Amino acid sequence: MNTESRPTEDGASAPTGSETPQDQIPPEHTPAGQTLPEQAPPEQIRAETVRRLERSMGVLGTAAVSRMEEKLGWFRRMSAQDRSWIGLVAQSGVAAFVDWFRNPERGRPAITVEVFGTAPRELTRSVSLQQTVDMIRVVIDVVESQVDDLAAPGGAQQLREAMLRYTREVAFSSAKVYARAAEARGAWDARLEALIVDALLHGDQVEGLQTWGSALGWSHTPVIAVAGDLGDEGGNKVLDDLRSAARRLGYDVLAGMQGRRVVVVIGVGDRYPAEELPAAAAEPLAGLFGSGPVVVGPAVPDLHAAGTSVRAAVSGLRAAVAWPDAPRPVLADDLLPERALEGDTEARQQLVTEVYLPLQGAGSPLLDTLSVYLEHASSLEATARMLFVHPNTVRYRLSRISELTGHIPSDGRGSFVLRVAVALGRLSETRGG
């Protein structure tokens, strides 16, 4: 075989460049398109693969975005700005992979910083975790489909193994990004819920109340409040259990803890008839509170009016100790006499308005009959003798009292409510209103 030689500076001869053995060329000087020998060292194969990847980074990123537009309907429906951010994340992912593949001794790649750090935090609200998984899968498919062209001869397996390890790190880092965002959002939501419940309880007129509710996804009306004690469980566990149970029932929910007291505000929608609403909506949640009474406030039309229900429920919880045999849950309106005795001004006013004033408006015979009947131990005959009327007249008047007030004078609980209401009504008259 002919071997051409050229003289060297000391007069010796050396083979021409076309005869230089391939494995003597340093990896960093391997010309583009030149093949490596089959027995090249792994480091040399890796270096050649890195060069090929670097030349293809732009093409890979563009191909990944094009494939996402083709395969992912949600990506096509996104705004141009969000699509551009996702494209940037894809490009960053390819670039970070090449940089990590070049220096395998670095250990685990810093995916969260190098890849997801390029996108704004708001992108986690536009792209769900499931969509992120779909996006990663598309990028992986694009790169895997070109492994044979991207890898240096003998380096395909090396590149595939590196991709598997890298994509595993991407998957874990994606989960971490969304977990942190969910944790931050959950902590913020919990603080915002506690703030709203506190504002409702204290009657603060917060202009942004509806806006805050919208930020928490509040949409269902009417609204009721439920109050109970914490019990032996940890506060966070009770709140989490109440939120989970309410959401499974389809309610909107706000929950706050005030010392040992737990207050839950729920938007229940139209799933219950109006007459069944408060008790039926609260019944599935009552068992999640600690031992002791659970009090349900009245239904109100929207979140802005929920303060009335919250205050009634909390007032009822304080006063429920005076009625040991109260049902669980018990309506705050069923605790009106206890709340009034405990000092609740709203309960006093409600008793006067709903019980005393209707009796007063119906004429003095009803009020007189009720007073005498209560004073004489609910005896028809004694009442009839005191009023000089027939017992049937007393029966008729007692029936009218039940129709007007909703409370039965002959019932133990009903007579107690009526007695307190009449006393409060007469006291309000002496005060001039």
mmCIF file with all atom_site columns, C-alpha atoms in Angstrom, residues 174-305:
data_model
loop_
_atom_site.group_PDB
_atom_site.id
_atom_site.type_symbol
_atom_site.label_atom_id
_atom_site.label_alt_id
_atom_site.label_comp_id
_atom_site.label_asym_id
_atom_site.label_entity_id
_atom_site.label_seq_id
_atom_site.pdbx_PDB_ins_code
_atom_site.Cartn_x
_atom_site.Cartn_y
_atom_site.Cartn_z
_atom_site.occupancy
_atom_site.B_iso_or_equiv
_atom_site.pdbx_formal_charge
_atom_site.auth_seq_id
_atom_site.auth_comp_id
_atom_site.auth_asym_id
_atom_site.auth_atom_id
_atom_site.pdbx_PDB_model_num
ATOM 1   C CA . SER A 1 174 ? -42.303 18.538 39.056 1.00 0.00 ? 174 SER A CA 1
ATOM 2   C CA . ALA A 1 175 ? -44.077 16.922 41.968 1.00 0.00 ? 175 ALA A CA 1
ATOM 3   C CA . LYS A 1 176 ? -42.004 19.022 44.385 1.00 0.00 ? 176 LYS A CA 1
ATOM 4   C CA . VAL A 1 177 ? -42.862 22.259 42.563 1.00 0.00 ? 177 VAL A CA 1
ATOM 5   C CA . TYR A 1 178 ? -46.587 21.524 42.709 1.00 0.00 ? 178 TYR A CA 1
ATOM 6   C CA . ALA A 1 179 ? -46.412 20.242 46.277 1.00 0.00 ? 179 ALA A CA 1
ATOM 7   C CA . ARG A 1 180 ? -44.751 23.454 47.413 1.00 0.00 ? 180 ARG A CA 1
ATOM 8   C CA . ALA A 1 181 ? -47.277 25.552 45.511 1.00 0.00 ? 181 ALA A CA 1
ATOM 9   C CA . ALA A 1 182 ? -50.154 23.554 47.024 1.00 0.00 ? 182 ALA A CA 1
ATOM 10  C CA . GLU A 1 183 ? -48.649 23.823 50.497 1.00 0.00 ? 183 GLU A CA 1
ATOM 11  C CA . ALA A 1 184 ? -48.201 27.573 50.150 1.00 0.00 ? 184 ALA A CA 1
ATOM 12  C CA . ARG A 1 185 ? -51.703 27.949 48.729 1.00 0.00 ? 185 ARG A CA 1
ATOM 13  C CA . GLY A 1 186 ? -53.130 25.746 51.475 1.00 0.00 ? 186 GLY A CA 1
ATOM 14  C CA . ALA A 1 187 ? -51.425 27.775 54.198 1.00 0.00 ? 187 ALA A CA 1
ATOM 15  C CA . TRP A 1 188 ? -52.613 31.019 52.614 1.00 0.00 ? 188 TRP A CA 1
ATOM 16  C CA . ASP A 1 189 ? -56.147 29.669 52.221 1.00 0.00 ? 189 ASP A CA 1
ATOM 17  C CA . ALA A 1 190 ? -56.202 28.580 55.873 1.00 0.00 ? 190 ALA A CA 1
ATOM 18  C CA . ARG A 1 191 ? -55.101 32.036 57.033 1.00 0.00 ? 191 ARG A CA 1
ATOM 19  C CA . LEU A 1 192 ? -57.620 33.712 54.748 1.00 0.00 ? 192 LEU A CA 1
ATOM 20  C CA . GLU A 1 193 ? -60.414 31.430 55.964 1.00 0.00 ? 193 GLU A CA 1
ATOM 21  C CA . ALA A 1 194 ? -59.578 32.201 59.602 1.00 0.00 ? 194 ALA A CA 1
ATOM 22  C CA . LEU A 1 195 ? -59.543 35.927 58.793 1.00 0.00 ? 195 LEU A CA 1
ATOM 23  C CA . ILE A 1 196 ? -62.971 35.765 57.110 1.00 0.00 ? 196 ILE A CA 1
ATOM 24  C CA . VAL A 1 197 ? -64.519 33.747 59.955 1.00 0.00 ? 197 VAL A CA 1
ATOM 25  C CA . ASP A 1 198 ? -63.124 36.190 62.529 1.00 0.00 ? 198 ASP A CA 1
ATOM 26  C CA . ALA A 1 199 ? -64.460 39.174 60.542 1.00 0.00 ? 199 ALA A CA 1
ATOM 27  C CA . LEU A 1 200 ? -67.901 37.560 60.292 1.00 0.00 ? 200 LEU A CA 1
ATOM 28  C CA . LEU A 1 201 ? -67.985 36.774 63.998 1.00 0.00 ? 201 LEU A CA 1
ATOM 29  C CA . HIS A 1 202 ? -67.133 40.314 65.045 1.00 0.00 ? 202 HIS A CA 1
ATOM 30  C CA . GLY A 1 203 ? -69.470 41.931 62.552 1.00 0.00 ? 203 GLY A CA 1
ATOM 31  C CA . ASP A 1 204 ? -66.730 43.718 60.609 1.00 0.00 ? 204 ASP A CA 1
ATOM 32  C CA . GLN A 1 205 ? -67.997 45.283 57.389 1.00 0.00 ? 205 GLN A CA 1
ATOM 33  C CA . VAL A 1 206 ? -65.269 44.040 55.065 1.00 0.00 ? 206 VAL A CA 1
ATOM 34  C CA . GLU A 1 207 ? -65.682 45.390 51.556 1.00 0.00 ? 207 GLU A CA 1
ATOM 35  C CA . GLY A 1 208 ? -63.537 42.645 50.066 1.00 0.00 ? 208 GLY A CA 1
ATOM 36  C CA . LEU A 1 209 ? -65.480 39.782 51.640 1.00 0.00 ? 209 LEU A CA 1
ATOM 37  C CA . GLN A 1 210 ? -67.012 38.600 48.379 1.00 0.00 ? 210 GLN A CA 1
ATOM 38  C CA . THR A 1 211 ? -63.652 38.975 46.628 1.00 0.00 ? 211 THR A CA 1
ATOM 39  C CA . TRP A 1 212 ? -61.989 36.863 49.280 1.00 0.00 ? 212 TRP A CA 1
ATOM 40  C CA . GLY A 1 213 ? -64.693 34.263 48.904 1.00 0.00 ? 213 GLY A CA 1
ATOM 41  C CA . SER A 1 214 ? -64.181 34.216 45.139 1.00 0.00 ? 214 SER A CA 1
ATOM 42  C CA . ALA A 1 215 ? -60.438 33.732 45.660 1.00 0.00 ? 215 ALA A CA 1
ATOM 43  C CA . LEU A 1 216 ? -61.289 30.606 47.661 1.00 0.00 ? 216 LEU A CA 1
ATOM 44  C CA . GLY A 1 217 ? -63.653 29.358 44.947 1.00 0.00 ? 217 GLY A CA 1
ATOM 45  C CA . TRP A 1 218 ? -66.831 30.249 46.858 1.00 0.00 ? 218 TRP A CA 1
ATOM 46  C CA . SER A 1 219 ? -69.938 29.926 44.700 1.00 0.00 ? 219 SER A CA 1
ATOM 47  C CA . HIS A 1 220 ? -72.757 28.170 46.592 1.00 0.00 ? 220 HIS A CA 1
ATOM 48  C CA . THR A 1 221 ? -75.566 29.859 48.478 1.00 0.00 ? 221 THR A CA 1
ATOM 49  C CA . PRO A 1 222 ? -77.428 29.886 50.860 1.00 0.00 ? 222 PRO A CA 1
ATOM 50  C CA . VAL A 1 223 ? -74.932 29.900 53.696 1.00 0.00 ? 223 VAL A CA 1
ATOM 51  C CA . ILE A 1 224 ? -75.019 28.511 57.234 1.00 0.00 ? 224 ILE A CA 1
ATOM 52  C CA . ALA A 1 225 ? -72.536 28.472 60.113 1.00 0.00 ? 225 ALA A CA 1
ATOM 53  C CA . VAL A 1 226 ? -71.797 25.541 62.414 1.00 0.00 ? 226 VAL A CA 1
ATOM 54  C CA . ALA A 1 227 ? -69.970 25.909 65.744 1.00 0.00 ? 227 ALA A CA 1
ATOM 55  C CA . GLY A 1 228 ? -68.645 23.246 68.075 1.00 0.00 ? 228 GLY A CA 1
ATOM 56  C CA . ASP A 1 229 ? -65.828 22.417 70.460 1.00 0.00 ? 229 ASP A CA 1
ATOM 57  C CA . LEU A 1 230 ? -62.448 21.112 69.404 1.00 0.00 ? 230 LEU A CA 1
ATOM 58  C CA . GLY A 1 231 ? -62.400 18.083 71.675 1.00 0.00 ? 231 GLY A CA 1
ATOM 59  C CA . ASP A 1 232 ? -59.268 15.992 72.219 1.00 0.00 ? 232 ASP A CA 1
ATOM 60  C CA . GLU A 1 233 ? -58.129 16.003 68.577 1.00 0.00 ? 233 GLU A CA 1
ATOM 61  C CA . GLY A 1 234 ? -55.517 18.385 67.239 1.00 0.00 ? 234 GLY A CA 1
ATOM 62  C CA . GLY A 1 235 ? -56.914 21.588 65.788 1.00 0.00 ? 235 GLY A CA 1
ATOM 63  C CA . ASN A 1 236 ? -55.426 21.173 62.317 1.00 0.00 ? 236 ASN A CA 1
ATOM 64  C CA . LYS A 1 237 ? -56.730 17.617 62.025 1.00 0.00 ? 237 LYS A CA 1
ATOM 65  C CA . VAL A 1 238 ? -60.274 18.637 62.964 1.00 0.00 ? 238 VAL A CA 1
ATOM 66  C CA . LEU A 1 239 ? -60.222 21.525 60.487 1.00 0.00 ? 239 LEU A CA 1
ATOM 67  C CA . ASP A 1 240 ? -58.822 19.312 57.720 1.00 0.00 ? 240 ASP A CA 1
ATOM 68  C CA . ASP A 1 241 ? -61.441 16.622 58.392 1.00 0.00 ? 241 ASP A CA 1
ATOM 69  C CA . LEU A 1 242 ? -64.254 19.175 58.350 1.00 0.00 ? 242 LEU A CA 1
ATOM 70  C CA . ARG A 1 243 ? -63.025 20.738 55.105 1.00 0.00 ? 243 ARG A CA 1
ATOM 71  C CA . SER A 1 244 ? -62.644 17.342 53.425 1.00 0.00 ? 244 SER A CA 1
ATOM 72  C CA . ALA A 1 245 ? -66.087 16.142 54.521 1.00 0.00 ? 245 ALA A CA 1
ATOM 73  C CA . ALA A 1 246 ? -67.765 19.398 53.448 1.00 0.00 ? 246 ALA A CA 1
ATOM 74  C CA . ARG A 1 247 ? -66.122 19.304 50.015 1.00 0.00 ? 247 ARG A CA 1
ATOM 75  C CA . ARG A 1 248 ? -67.129 15.676 49.510 1.00 0.00 ? 248 ARG A CA 1
ATOM 76  C CA . LEU A 1 249 ? -70.702 16.808 50.127 1.00 0.00 ? 249 LEU A CA 1
ATOM 77  C CA . GLY A 1 250 ? -70.303 19.497 47.474 1.00 0.00 ? 250 GLY A CA 1
ATOM 78  C CA . TYR A 1 251 ? -70.251 22.422 49.926 1.00 0.00 ? 251 TYR A CA 1
ATOM 79  C CA . ASP A 1 252 ? -68.138 25.532 49.802 1.00 0.00 ? 252 ASP A CA 1
ATOM 80  C CA . VAL A 1 253 ? -66.374 25.730 53.145 1.00 0.00 ? 253 VAL A CA 1
ATOM 81  C CA . LEU A 1 254 ? -64.521 28.193 55.368 1.00 0.00 ? 254 LEU A CA 1
ATOM 82  C CA . ALA A 1 255 ? -63.177 26.950 58.696 1.00 0.00 ? 255 ALA A CA 1
ATOM 83  C CA . GLY A 1 256 ? -61.521 28.750 61.574 1.00 0.00 ? 256 GLY A CA 1
ATOM 84  C CA . MET A 1 257 ? -60.423 27.918 65.087 1.00 0.00 ? 257 MET A CA 1
ATOM 85  C CA . GLN A 1 258 ? -60.715 30.279 68.047 1.00 0.00 ? 258 GLN A CA 1
ATOM 86  C CA . GLY A 1 259 ? -59.152 28.731 71.102 1.00 0.00 ? 259 GLY A CA 1
ATOM 87  C CA . ARG A 1 260 ? -61.044 25.493 71.714 1.00 0.00 ? 260 ARG A CA 1
ATOM 88  C CA . ARG A 1 261 ? -63.941 26.578 69.506 1.00 0.00 ? 261 ARG A CA 1
ATOM 89  C CA . VAL A 1 262 ? -64.285 25.610 65.849 1.00 0.00 ? 262 VAL A CA 1
ATOM 90  C CA . VAL A 1 263 ? -66.481 27.607 63.461 1.00 0.00 ? 263 VAL A CA 1
ATOM 91  C CA . VAL A 1 264 ? -67.331 26.343 59.976 1.00 0.00 ? 264 VAL A CA 1
ATOM 92  C CA . VAL A 1 265 ? -69.162 28.392 57.346 1.00 0.00 ? 265 VAL A CA 1
ATOM 93  C CA . ILE A 1 266 ? -70.615 26.347 54.486 1.00 0.00 ? 266 ILE A CA 1
ATOM 94  C CA . GLY A 1 267 ? -72.351 27.228 51.254 1.00 0.00 ? 267 GLY A CA 1
ATOM 95  C CA . VAL A 1 268 ? -74.766 24.384 50.659 1.00 0.00 ? 268 VAL A CA 1
ATOM 96  C CA . GLY A 1 269 ? -76.486 25.288 47.395 1.00 0.00 ? 269 GLY A CA 1
ATOM 97  C CA . ASP A 1 270 ? -80.045 24.205 46.616 1.00 0.00 ? 270 ASP A CA 1
ATOM 98  C CA . ARG A 1 271 ? -79.833 20.528 47.556 1.00 0.00 ? 271 ARG A CA 1
ATOM 99  C CA . TYR A 1 272 ? -82.146 20.847 50.607 1.00 0.00 ? 272 TYR A CA 1
ATOM 100 C CA . PRO A 1 273 ? -85.664 22.262 51.022 1.00 0.00 ? 273 PRO A CA 1
ATOM 101 C CA . ALA A 1 274 ? -85.691 25.560 52.892 1.00 0.00 ? 274 ALA A CA 1
ATOM 102 C CA . GLU A 1 275 ? -87.455 24.126 55.946 1.00 0.00 ? 275 GLU A CA 1
ATOM 103 C CA . GLU A 1 276 ? -84.851 21.332 56.282 1.00 0.00 ? 276 GLU A CA 1
ATOM 104 C CA . LEU A 1 277 ? -81.806 23.348 55.326 1.00 0.00 ? 277 LEU A CA 1
ATOM 105 C CA . PRO A 1 278 ? -79.832 24.185 58.468 1.00 0.00 ? 278 PRO A CA 1
ATOM 106 C CA . ALA A 1 279 ? -80.176 20.890 60.346 1.00 0.00 ? 279 ALA A CA 1
ATOM 107 C CA . ALA A 1 280 ? -79.957 18.599 57.296 1.00 0.00 ? 280 ALA A CA 1
ATOM 108 C CA . ALA A 1 281 ? -76.856 20.342 55.937 1.00 0.00 ? 281 ALA A CA 1
ATOM 109 C CA . ALA A 1 282 ? -75.007 20.257 59.254 1.00 0.00 ? 282 ALA A CA 1
ATOM 110 C CA . GLU A 1 283 ? -75.950 16.714 60.277 1.00 0.00 ? 283 GLU A CA 1
ATOM 111 C CA . PRO A 1 284 ? -73.111 14.958 58.308 1.00 0.00 ? 284 PRO A CA 1
ATOM 112 C CA . LEU A 1 285 ? -70.499 17.271 59.875 1.00 0.00 ? 285 LEU A CA 1
ATOM 113 C CA . ALA A 1 286 ? -71.609 17.100 63.520 1.00 0.00 ? 286 ALA A CA 1
ATOM 114 C CA . GLY A 1 287 ? -69.666 13.930 64.296 1.00 0.00 ? 287 GLY A CA 1
ATOM 115 C CA . LEU A 1 288 ? -66.355 15.545 63.311 1.00 0.00 ? 288 LEU A CA 1
ATOM 116 C CA . PHE A 1 289 ? -66.483 18.064 66.158 1.00 0.00 ? 289 PHE A CA 1
ATOM 117 C CA . GLY A 1 290 ? -65.390 17.221 69.672 1.00 0.00 ? 290 GLY A CA 1
ATOM 118 C CA . SER A 1 291 ? -67.775 16.115 72.382 1.00 0.00 ? 291 SER A CA 1
ATOM 119 C CA . GLY A 1 292 ? -70.363 18.618 73.508 1.00 0.00 ? 292 GLY A CA 1
ATOM 120 C CA . PRO A 1 293 ? -73.000 20.649 71.700 1.00 0.00 ? 293 PRO A CA 1
ATOM 121 C CA . VAL A 1 294 ? -72.870 21.513 68.015 1.00 0.00 ? 294 VAL A CA 1
ATOM 122 C CA . VAL A 1 295 ? -74.917 24.576 67.100 1.00 0.00 ? 295 VAL A CA 1
ATOM 123 C CA . VAL A 1 296 ? -76.154 25.533 63.622 1.00 0.00 ? 296 VAL A CA 1
ATOM 124 C CA . GLY A 1 297 ? -76.846 29.138 62.727 1.00 0.00 ? 297 GLY A CA 1
ATOM 125 C CA . PRO A 1 298 ? -79.777 30.194 60.526 1.00 0.00 ? 298 PRO A CA 1
ATOM 126 C CA . ALA A 1 299 ? -79.517 30.107 56.732 1.00 0.00 ? 299 ALA A CA 1
ATOM 127 C CA . VAL A 1 300 ? -78.604 33.425 55.094 1.00 0.00 ? 300 VAL A CA 1
ATOM 128 C CA . PRO A 1 301 ? -78.644 34.344 51.398 1.00 0.00 ? 301 PRO A CA 1
ATOM 129 C CA . ASP A 1 302 ? -74.913 34.873 50.775 1.00 0.00 ? 302 ASP A CA 1
ATOM 130 C CA . LEU A 1 303 ? -71.464 35.105 52.293 1.00 0.00 ? 303 LEU A CA 1
ATOM 131 C CA . HIS A 1 304 ? -71.775 38.820 52.987 1.00 0.00 ? 304 HIS A CA 1
ATOM 132 C CA . ALA A 1 305 ? -74.696 38.109 55.339 1.00 0.00 ? 305 ALA A CA 1
#
